mmCIF file of C-alpha atoms in Angstrom:
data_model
loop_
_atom_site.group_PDB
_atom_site.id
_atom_site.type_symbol
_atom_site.label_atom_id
_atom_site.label_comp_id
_atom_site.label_asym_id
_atom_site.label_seq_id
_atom_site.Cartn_x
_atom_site.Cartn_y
_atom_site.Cartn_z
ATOM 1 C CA UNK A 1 -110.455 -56.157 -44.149
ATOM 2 C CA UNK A 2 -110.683 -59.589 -42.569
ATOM 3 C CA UNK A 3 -109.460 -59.405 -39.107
ATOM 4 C CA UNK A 4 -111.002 -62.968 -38.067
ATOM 5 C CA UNK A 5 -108.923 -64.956 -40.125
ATOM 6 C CA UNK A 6 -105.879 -64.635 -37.804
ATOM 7 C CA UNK A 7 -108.103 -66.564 -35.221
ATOM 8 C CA UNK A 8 -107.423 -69.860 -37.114
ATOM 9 C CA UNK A 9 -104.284 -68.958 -38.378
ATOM 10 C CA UNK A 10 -101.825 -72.132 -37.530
ATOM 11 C CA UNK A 11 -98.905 -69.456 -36.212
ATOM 12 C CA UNK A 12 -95.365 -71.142 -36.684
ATOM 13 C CA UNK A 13 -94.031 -68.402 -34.034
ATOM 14 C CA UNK A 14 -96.613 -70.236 -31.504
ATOM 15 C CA UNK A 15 -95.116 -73.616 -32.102
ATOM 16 C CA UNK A 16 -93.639 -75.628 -29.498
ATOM 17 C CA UNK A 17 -89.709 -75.440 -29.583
ATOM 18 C CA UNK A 18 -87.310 -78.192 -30.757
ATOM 19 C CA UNK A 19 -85.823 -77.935 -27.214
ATOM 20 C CA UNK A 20 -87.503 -79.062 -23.454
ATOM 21 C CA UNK A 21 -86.655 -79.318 -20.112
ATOM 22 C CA UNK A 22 -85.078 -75.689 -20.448
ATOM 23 C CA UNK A 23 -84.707 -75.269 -16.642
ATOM 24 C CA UNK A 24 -82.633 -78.403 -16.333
ATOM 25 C CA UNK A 25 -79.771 -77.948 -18.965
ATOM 26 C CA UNK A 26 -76.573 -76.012 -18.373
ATOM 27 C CA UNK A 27 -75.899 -72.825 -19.260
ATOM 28 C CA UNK A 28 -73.544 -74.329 -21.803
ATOM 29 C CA UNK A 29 -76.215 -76.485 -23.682
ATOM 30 C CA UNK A 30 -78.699 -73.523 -22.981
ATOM 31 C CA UNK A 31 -75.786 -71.810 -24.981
ATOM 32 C CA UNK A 32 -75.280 -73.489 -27.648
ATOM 33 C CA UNK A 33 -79.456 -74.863 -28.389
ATOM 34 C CA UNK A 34 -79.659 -70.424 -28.241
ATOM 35 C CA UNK A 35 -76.778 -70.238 -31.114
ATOM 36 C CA UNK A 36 -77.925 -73.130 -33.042
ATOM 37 C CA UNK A 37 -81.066 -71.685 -33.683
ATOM 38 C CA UNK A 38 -79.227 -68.140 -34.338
ATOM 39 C CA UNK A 39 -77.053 -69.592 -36.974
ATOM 40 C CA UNK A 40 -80.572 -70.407 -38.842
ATOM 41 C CA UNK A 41 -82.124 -66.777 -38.847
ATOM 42 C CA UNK A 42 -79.086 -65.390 -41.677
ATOM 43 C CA UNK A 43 -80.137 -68.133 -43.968
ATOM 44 C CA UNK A 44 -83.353 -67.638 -43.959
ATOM 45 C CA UNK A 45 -83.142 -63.747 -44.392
ATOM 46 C CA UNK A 46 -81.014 -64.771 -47.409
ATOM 47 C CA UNK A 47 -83.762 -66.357 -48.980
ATOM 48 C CA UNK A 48 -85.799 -63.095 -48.572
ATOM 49 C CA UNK A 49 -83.474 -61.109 -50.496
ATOM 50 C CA UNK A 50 -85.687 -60.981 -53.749
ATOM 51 C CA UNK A 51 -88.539 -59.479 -51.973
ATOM 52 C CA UNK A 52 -86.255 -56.922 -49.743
ATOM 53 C CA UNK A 53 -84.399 -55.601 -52.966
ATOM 54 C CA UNK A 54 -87.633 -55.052 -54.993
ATOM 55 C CA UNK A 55 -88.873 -53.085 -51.422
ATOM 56 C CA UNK A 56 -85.875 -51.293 -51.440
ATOM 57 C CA UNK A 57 -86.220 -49.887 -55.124
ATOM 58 C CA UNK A 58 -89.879 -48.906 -54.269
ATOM 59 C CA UNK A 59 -88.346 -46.944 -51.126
ATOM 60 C CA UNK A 60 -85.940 -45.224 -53.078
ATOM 61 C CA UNK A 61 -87.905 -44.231 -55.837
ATOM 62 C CA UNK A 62 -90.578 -42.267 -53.557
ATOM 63 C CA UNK A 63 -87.485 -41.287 -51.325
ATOM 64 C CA UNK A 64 -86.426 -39.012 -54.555
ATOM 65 C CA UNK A 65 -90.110 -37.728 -54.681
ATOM 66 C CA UNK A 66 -90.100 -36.593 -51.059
ATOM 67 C CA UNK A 67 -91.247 -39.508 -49.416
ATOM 68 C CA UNK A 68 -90.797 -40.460 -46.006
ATOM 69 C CA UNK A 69 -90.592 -44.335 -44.437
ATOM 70 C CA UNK A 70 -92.963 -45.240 -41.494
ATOM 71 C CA UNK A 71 -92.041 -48.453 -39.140
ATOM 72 C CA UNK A 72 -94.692 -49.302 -36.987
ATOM 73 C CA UNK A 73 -95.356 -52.613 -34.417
ATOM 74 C CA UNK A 74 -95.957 -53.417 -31.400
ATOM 75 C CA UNK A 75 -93.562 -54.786 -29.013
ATOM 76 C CA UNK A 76 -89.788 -56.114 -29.414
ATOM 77 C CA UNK A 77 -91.138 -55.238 -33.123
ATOM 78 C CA UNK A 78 -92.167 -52.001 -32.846
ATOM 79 C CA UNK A 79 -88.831 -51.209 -30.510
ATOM 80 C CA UNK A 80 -86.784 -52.217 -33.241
ATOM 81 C CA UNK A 81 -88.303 -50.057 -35.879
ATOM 82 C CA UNK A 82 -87.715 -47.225 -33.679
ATOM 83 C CA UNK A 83 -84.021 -48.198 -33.212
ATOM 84 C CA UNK A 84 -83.438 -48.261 -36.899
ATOM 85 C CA UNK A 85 -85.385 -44.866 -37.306
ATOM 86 C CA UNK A 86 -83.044 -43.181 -34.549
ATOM 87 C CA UNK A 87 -80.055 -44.344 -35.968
ATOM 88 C CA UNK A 88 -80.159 -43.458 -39.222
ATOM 89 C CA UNK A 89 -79.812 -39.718 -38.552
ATOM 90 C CA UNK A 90 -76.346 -39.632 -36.547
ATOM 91 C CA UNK A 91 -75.270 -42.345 -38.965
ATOM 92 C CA UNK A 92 -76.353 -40.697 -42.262
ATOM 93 C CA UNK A 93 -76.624 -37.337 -41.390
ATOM 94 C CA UNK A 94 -80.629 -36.977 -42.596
ATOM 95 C CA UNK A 95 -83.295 -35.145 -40.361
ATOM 96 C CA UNK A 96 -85.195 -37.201 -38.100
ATOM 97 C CA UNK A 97 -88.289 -36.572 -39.849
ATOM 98 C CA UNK A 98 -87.258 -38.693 -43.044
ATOM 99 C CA UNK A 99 -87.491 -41.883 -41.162
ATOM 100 C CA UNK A 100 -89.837 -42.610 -38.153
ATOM 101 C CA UNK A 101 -90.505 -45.379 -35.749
ATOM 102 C CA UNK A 102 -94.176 -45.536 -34.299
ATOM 103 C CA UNK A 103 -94.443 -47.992 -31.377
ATOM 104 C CA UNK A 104 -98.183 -49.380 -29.879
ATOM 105 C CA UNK A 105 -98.222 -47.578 -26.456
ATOM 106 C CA UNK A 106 -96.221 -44.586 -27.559
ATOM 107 C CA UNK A 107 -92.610 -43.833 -26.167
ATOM 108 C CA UNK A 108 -93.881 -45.509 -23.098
ATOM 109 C CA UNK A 109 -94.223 -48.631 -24.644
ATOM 110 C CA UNK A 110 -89.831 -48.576 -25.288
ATOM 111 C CA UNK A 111 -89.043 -49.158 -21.633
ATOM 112 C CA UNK A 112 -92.362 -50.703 -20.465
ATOM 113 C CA UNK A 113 -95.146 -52.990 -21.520
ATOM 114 C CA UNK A 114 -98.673 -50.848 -22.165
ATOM 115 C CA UNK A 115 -101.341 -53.491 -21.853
ATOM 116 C CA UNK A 116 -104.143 -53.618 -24.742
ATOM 117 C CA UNK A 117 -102.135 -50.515 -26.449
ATOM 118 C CA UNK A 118 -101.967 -53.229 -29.752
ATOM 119 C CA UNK A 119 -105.319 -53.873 -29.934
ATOM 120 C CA UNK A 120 -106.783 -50.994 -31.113
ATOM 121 C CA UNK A 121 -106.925 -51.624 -35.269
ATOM 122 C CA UNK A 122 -107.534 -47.773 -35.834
ATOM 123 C CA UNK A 123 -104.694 -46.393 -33.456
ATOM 124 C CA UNK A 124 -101.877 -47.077 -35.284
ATOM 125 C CA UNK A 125 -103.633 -45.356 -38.506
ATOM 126 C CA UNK A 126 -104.330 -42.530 -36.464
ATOM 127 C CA UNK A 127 -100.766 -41.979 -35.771
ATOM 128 C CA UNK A 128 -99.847 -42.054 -39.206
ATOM 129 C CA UNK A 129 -102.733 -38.957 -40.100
ATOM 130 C CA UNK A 130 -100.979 -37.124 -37.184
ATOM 131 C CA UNK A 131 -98.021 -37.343 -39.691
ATOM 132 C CA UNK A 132 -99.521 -35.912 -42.287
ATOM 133 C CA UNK A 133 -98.882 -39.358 -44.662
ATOM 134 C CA UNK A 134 -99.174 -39.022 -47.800
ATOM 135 C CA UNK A 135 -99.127 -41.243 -51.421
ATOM 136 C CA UNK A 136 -95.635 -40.639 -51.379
ATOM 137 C CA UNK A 137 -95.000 -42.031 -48.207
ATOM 138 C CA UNK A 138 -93.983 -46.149 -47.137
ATOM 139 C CA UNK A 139 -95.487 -47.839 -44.427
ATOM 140 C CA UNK A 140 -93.670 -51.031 -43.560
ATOM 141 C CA UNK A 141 -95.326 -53.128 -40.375
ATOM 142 C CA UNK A 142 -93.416 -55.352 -38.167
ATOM 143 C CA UNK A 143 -95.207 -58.171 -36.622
ATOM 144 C CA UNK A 144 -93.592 -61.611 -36.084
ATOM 145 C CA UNK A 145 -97.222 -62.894 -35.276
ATOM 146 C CA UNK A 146 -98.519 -60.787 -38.769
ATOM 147 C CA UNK A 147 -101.414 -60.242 -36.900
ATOM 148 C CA UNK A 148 -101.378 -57.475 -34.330
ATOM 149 C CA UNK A 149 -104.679 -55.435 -34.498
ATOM 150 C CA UNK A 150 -102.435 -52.075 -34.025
ATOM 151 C CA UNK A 151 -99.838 -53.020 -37.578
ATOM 152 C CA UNK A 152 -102.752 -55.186 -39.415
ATOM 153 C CA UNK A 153 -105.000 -51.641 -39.197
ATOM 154 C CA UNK A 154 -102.691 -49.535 -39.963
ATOM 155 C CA UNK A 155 -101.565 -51.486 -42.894
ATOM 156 C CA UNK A 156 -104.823 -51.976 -44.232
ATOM 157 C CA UNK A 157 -105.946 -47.980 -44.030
ATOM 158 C CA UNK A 158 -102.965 -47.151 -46.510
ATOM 159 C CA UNK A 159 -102.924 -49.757 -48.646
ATOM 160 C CA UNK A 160 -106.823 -48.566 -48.706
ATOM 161 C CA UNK A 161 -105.567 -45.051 -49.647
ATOM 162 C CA UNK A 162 -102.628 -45.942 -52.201
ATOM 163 C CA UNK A 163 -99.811 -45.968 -49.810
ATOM 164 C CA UNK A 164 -96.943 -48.577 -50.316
ATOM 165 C CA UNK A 165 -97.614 -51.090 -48.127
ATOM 166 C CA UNK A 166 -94.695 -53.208 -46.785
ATOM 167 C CA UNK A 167 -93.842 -55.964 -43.726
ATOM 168 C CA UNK A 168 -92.246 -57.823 -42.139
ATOM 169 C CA UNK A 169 -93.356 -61.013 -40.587
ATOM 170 C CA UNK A 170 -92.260 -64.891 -39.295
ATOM 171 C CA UNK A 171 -96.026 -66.623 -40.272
ATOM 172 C CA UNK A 172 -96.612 -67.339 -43.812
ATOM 173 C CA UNK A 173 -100.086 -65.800 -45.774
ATOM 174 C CA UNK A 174 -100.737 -63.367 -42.692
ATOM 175 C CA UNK A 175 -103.422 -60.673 -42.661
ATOM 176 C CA UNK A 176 -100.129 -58.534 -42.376
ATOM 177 C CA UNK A 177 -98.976 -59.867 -45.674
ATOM 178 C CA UNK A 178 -102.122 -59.798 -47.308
ATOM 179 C CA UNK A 179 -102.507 -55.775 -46.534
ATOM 180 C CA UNK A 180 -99.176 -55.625 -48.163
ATOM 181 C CA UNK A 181 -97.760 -54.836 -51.123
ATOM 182 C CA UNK A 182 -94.446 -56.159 -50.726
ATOM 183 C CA UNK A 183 -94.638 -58.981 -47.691
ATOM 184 C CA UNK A 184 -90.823 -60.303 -46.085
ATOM 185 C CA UNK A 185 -92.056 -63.746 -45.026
ATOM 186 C CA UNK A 186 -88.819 -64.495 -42.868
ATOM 187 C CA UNK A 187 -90.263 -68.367 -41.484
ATOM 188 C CA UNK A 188 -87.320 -68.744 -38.963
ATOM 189 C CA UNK A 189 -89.692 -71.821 -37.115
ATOM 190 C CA UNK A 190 -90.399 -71.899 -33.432
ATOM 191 C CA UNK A 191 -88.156 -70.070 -30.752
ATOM 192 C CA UNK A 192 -85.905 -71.250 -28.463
ATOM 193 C CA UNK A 193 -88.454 -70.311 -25.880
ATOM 194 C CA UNK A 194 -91.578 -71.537 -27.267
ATOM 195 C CA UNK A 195 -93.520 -68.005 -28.221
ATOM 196 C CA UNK A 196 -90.669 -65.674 -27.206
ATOM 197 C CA UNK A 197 -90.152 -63.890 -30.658
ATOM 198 C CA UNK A 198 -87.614 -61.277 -29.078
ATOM 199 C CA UNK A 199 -85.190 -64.092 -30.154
ATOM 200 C CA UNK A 200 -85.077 -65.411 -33.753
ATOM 201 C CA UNK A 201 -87.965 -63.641 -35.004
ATOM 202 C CA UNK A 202 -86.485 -59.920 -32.982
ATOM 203 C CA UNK A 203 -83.022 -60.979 -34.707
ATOM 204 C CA UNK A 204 -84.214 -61.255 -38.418
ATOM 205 C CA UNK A 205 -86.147 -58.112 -38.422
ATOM 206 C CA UNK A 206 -82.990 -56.471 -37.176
ATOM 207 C CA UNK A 207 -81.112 -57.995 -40.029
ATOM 208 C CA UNK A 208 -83.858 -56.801 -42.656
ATOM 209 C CA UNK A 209 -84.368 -53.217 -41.246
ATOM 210 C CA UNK A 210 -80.467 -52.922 -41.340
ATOM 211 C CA UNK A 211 -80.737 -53.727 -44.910
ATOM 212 C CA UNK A 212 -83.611 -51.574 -45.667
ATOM 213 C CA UNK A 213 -82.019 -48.750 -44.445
ATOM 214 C CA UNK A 214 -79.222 -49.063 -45.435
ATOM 215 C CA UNK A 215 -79.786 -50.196 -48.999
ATOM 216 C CA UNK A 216 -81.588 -46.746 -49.122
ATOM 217 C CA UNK A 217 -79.256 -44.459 -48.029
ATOM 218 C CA UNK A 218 -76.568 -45.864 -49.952
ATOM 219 C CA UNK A 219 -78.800 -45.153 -53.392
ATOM 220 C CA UNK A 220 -79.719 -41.923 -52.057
ATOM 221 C CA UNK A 221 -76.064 -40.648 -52.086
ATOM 222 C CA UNK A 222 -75.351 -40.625 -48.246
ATOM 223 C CA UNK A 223 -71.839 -43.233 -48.444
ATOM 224 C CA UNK A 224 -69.341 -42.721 -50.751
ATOM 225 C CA UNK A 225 -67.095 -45.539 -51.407
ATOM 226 C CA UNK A 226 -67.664 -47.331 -47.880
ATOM 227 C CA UNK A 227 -67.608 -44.309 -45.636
ATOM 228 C CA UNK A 228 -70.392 -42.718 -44.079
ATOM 229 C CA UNK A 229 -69.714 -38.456 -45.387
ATOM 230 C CA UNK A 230 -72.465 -37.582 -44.029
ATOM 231 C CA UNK A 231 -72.493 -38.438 -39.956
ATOM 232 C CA UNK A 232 -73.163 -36.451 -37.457
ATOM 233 C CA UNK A 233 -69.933 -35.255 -35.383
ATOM 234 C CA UNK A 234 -71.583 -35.859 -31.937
ATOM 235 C CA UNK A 235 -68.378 -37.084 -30.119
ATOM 236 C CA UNK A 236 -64.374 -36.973 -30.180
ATOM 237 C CA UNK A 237 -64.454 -40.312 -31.844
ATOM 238 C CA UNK A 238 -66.424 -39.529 -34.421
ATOM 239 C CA UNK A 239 -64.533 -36.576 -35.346
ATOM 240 C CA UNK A 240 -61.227 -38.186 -35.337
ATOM 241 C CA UNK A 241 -62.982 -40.821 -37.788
ATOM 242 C CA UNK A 242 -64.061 -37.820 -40.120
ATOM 243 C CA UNK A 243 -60.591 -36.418 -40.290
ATOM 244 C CA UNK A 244 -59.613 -39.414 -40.625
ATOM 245 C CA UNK A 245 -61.706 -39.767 -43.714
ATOM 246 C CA UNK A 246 -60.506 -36.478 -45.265
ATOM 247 C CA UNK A 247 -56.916 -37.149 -44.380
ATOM 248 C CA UNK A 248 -57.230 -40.224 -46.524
ATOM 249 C CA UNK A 249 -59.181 -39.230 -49.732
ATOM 250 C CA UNK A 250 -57.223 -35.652 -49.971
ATOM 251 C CA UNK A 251 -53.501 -36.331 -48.589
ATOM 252 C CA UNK A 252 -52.998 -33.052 -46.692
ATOM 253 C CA UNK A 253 -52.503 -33.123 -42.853
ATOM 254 C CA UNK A 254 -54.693 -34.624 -40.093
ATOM 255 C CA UNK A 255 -54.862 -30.422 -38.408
ATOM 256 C CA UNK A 256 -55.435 -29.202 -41.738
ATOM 257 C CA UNK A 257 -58.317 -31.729 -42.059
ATOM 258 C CA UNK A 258 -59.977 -31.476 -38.618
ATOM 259 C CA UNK A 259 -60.205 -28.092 -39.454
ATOM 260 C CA UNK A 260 -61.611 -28.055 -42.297
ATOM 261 C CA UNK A 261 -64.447 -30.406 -40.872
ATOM 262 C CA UNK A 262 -65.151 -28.629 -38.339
ATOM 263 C CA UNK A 263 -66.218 -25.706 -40.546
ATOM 264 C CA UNK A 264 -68.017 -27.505 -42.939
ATOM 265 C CA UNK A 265 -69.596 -29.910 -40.514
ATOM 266 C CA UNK A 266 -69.256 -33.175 -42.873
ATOM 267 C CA UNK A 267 -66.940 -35.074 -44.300
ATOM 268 C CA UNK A 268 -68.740 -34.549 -47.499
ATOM 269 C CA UNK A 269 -68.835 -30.940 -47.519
ATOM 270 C CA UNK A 270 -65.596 -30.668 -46.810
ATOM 271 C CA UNK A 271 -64.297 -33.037 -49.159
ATOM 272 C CA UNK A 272 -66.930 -31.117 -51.821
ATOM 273 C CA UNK A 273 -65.592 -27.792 -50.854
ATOM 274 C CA UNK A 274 -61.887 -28.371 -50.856
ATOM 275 C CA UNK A 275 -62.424 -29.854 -54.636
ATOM 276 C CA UNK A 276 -63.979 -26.305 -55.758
ATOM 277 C CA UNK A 277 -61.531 -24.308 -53.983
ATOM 278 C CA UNK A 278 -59.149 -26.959 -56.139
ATOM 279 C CA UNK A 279 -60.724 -26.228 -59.122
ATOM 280 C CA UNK A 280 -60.575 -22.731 -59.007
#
């Protein structure tokens, strides 16, 4: 793997930004320069649609086999991998051990930077073996830089070993992308704050994840129509919502429902076992 290249990389999320004098402008023109360069990231995700569909397919195709999804990165990057993992799980109602964030600098690293903890190229592999990965796993790396030691290594070890390879990244023809086998080039063009890829770059790979994820639970049968069947009932709200749910698709009585999904513990089951005891 070349790892020197990124040295003289030209790296567009280095670039100076379109704005100066930051410290004497209002907070209303700090305001609006922040949203004007906002309103760009959706566009450009847009144009990345081709490559996210054709990742999603590849997700949900292994998915079916068993397969599990790794995020890992470093940073705002690797925080936001783990935010989509721990979602998905209350939201979907799937174990936590289908989808998993890995973060440079371990659960230490959410709250608090861990110096050097990216630069390792071996570590993040490591973490994967202590997964168990296999062939029917998916690795995706987030980087906006597409070049941190930590993702680039990790990458490269399973793409070495016949693991889908996927990223996301803000540089074009990164060592991230080229360890890939599906690479989302989202170019959103220097930050607000020159370098500070928590902004443009952190919201785009929010956008994509969001789409990932939820591309491939939709395919995998966890909606149906637009609801979410499947959540996990951890609060009053959340029940009310499921009853809700039931109330709606089988016209009996909000008690009646509650009831009934409180036994059964989804929307889905309930729904699923009200129809049998139906069709008996």
């Amino acid at each position: 793997m070349e790892r020197s290249a990124s040295a003289a990389m030209i790296k567009i999320t280095e670039q100076e930004s379109l704005y100066d004098n930051l410290e004497h402008k209002s907070v209303g023109e700090l305001l609006n320069g922040i949203n004007t360069e906002d309103q760009k990231v959706a566009l450009v995700v847009r144009n990345c649609l081709p490559k996210i569909e054709e990742l999603v397919h590849l997700i949900v195709g292994r998915m079916r086999r068993g397969g599990r999804i790794f995020y890992i990165g470093a940073g705002t990057s690797g925080r936001l991998g783990v935010l989509d993992a721990s979602e998905l799980p209350p939201t979907f109602g799937v174990p936590p051990s289908l989808v998993l964030g890995l973060i440079a600098g371990g659960d230490t690293a959410l709250r608090h930077s861990v110096e050097n903890a990216e630069d390792d190229p071996m570590q993040g592999w490591k973490e994967l073996e202590e997964h168990k990965i296999t062939r029917r796993d998916i690795v995706i790396g987030i980087a906006a830089s597409g070049t941190t030691p930590y993702v680039v290594g990790a990458l490269h070890e399973a793409h070495e070993r016949g693991i889908l390879t996927g990223c996301i990244t803000s540089n074009p023809d990164t060592p991230l992308a080229a360890e890939s086998d599906v690479a989302i080039e989202m170019i959103v063009g220097p930050e607000f704050v020159t370098g500070s890829s928590r902004m443009k770059s952190g919201t785009g790979q929010k956008m994509i994840l969001n789409m990932i994820s939820t591309a491939a639970m939709i395919k995998l049968g966890r909606v149906q129509g637009n609801k979410m069947v499947n959540m996990q009932l951890t609060n009053q709200k959340l029940v009310d919502r499921g009853t809700r749910m039931i109330v709606e698709e089988l016209g009996i009585g909000y008690d009646h429902a509650k009831a009934m999904l409180l036994v059964h513990g989804s929307v889905k089951d309930a729904i699923d076992a009200y129809n049998s005891k139906e069709e008996l």
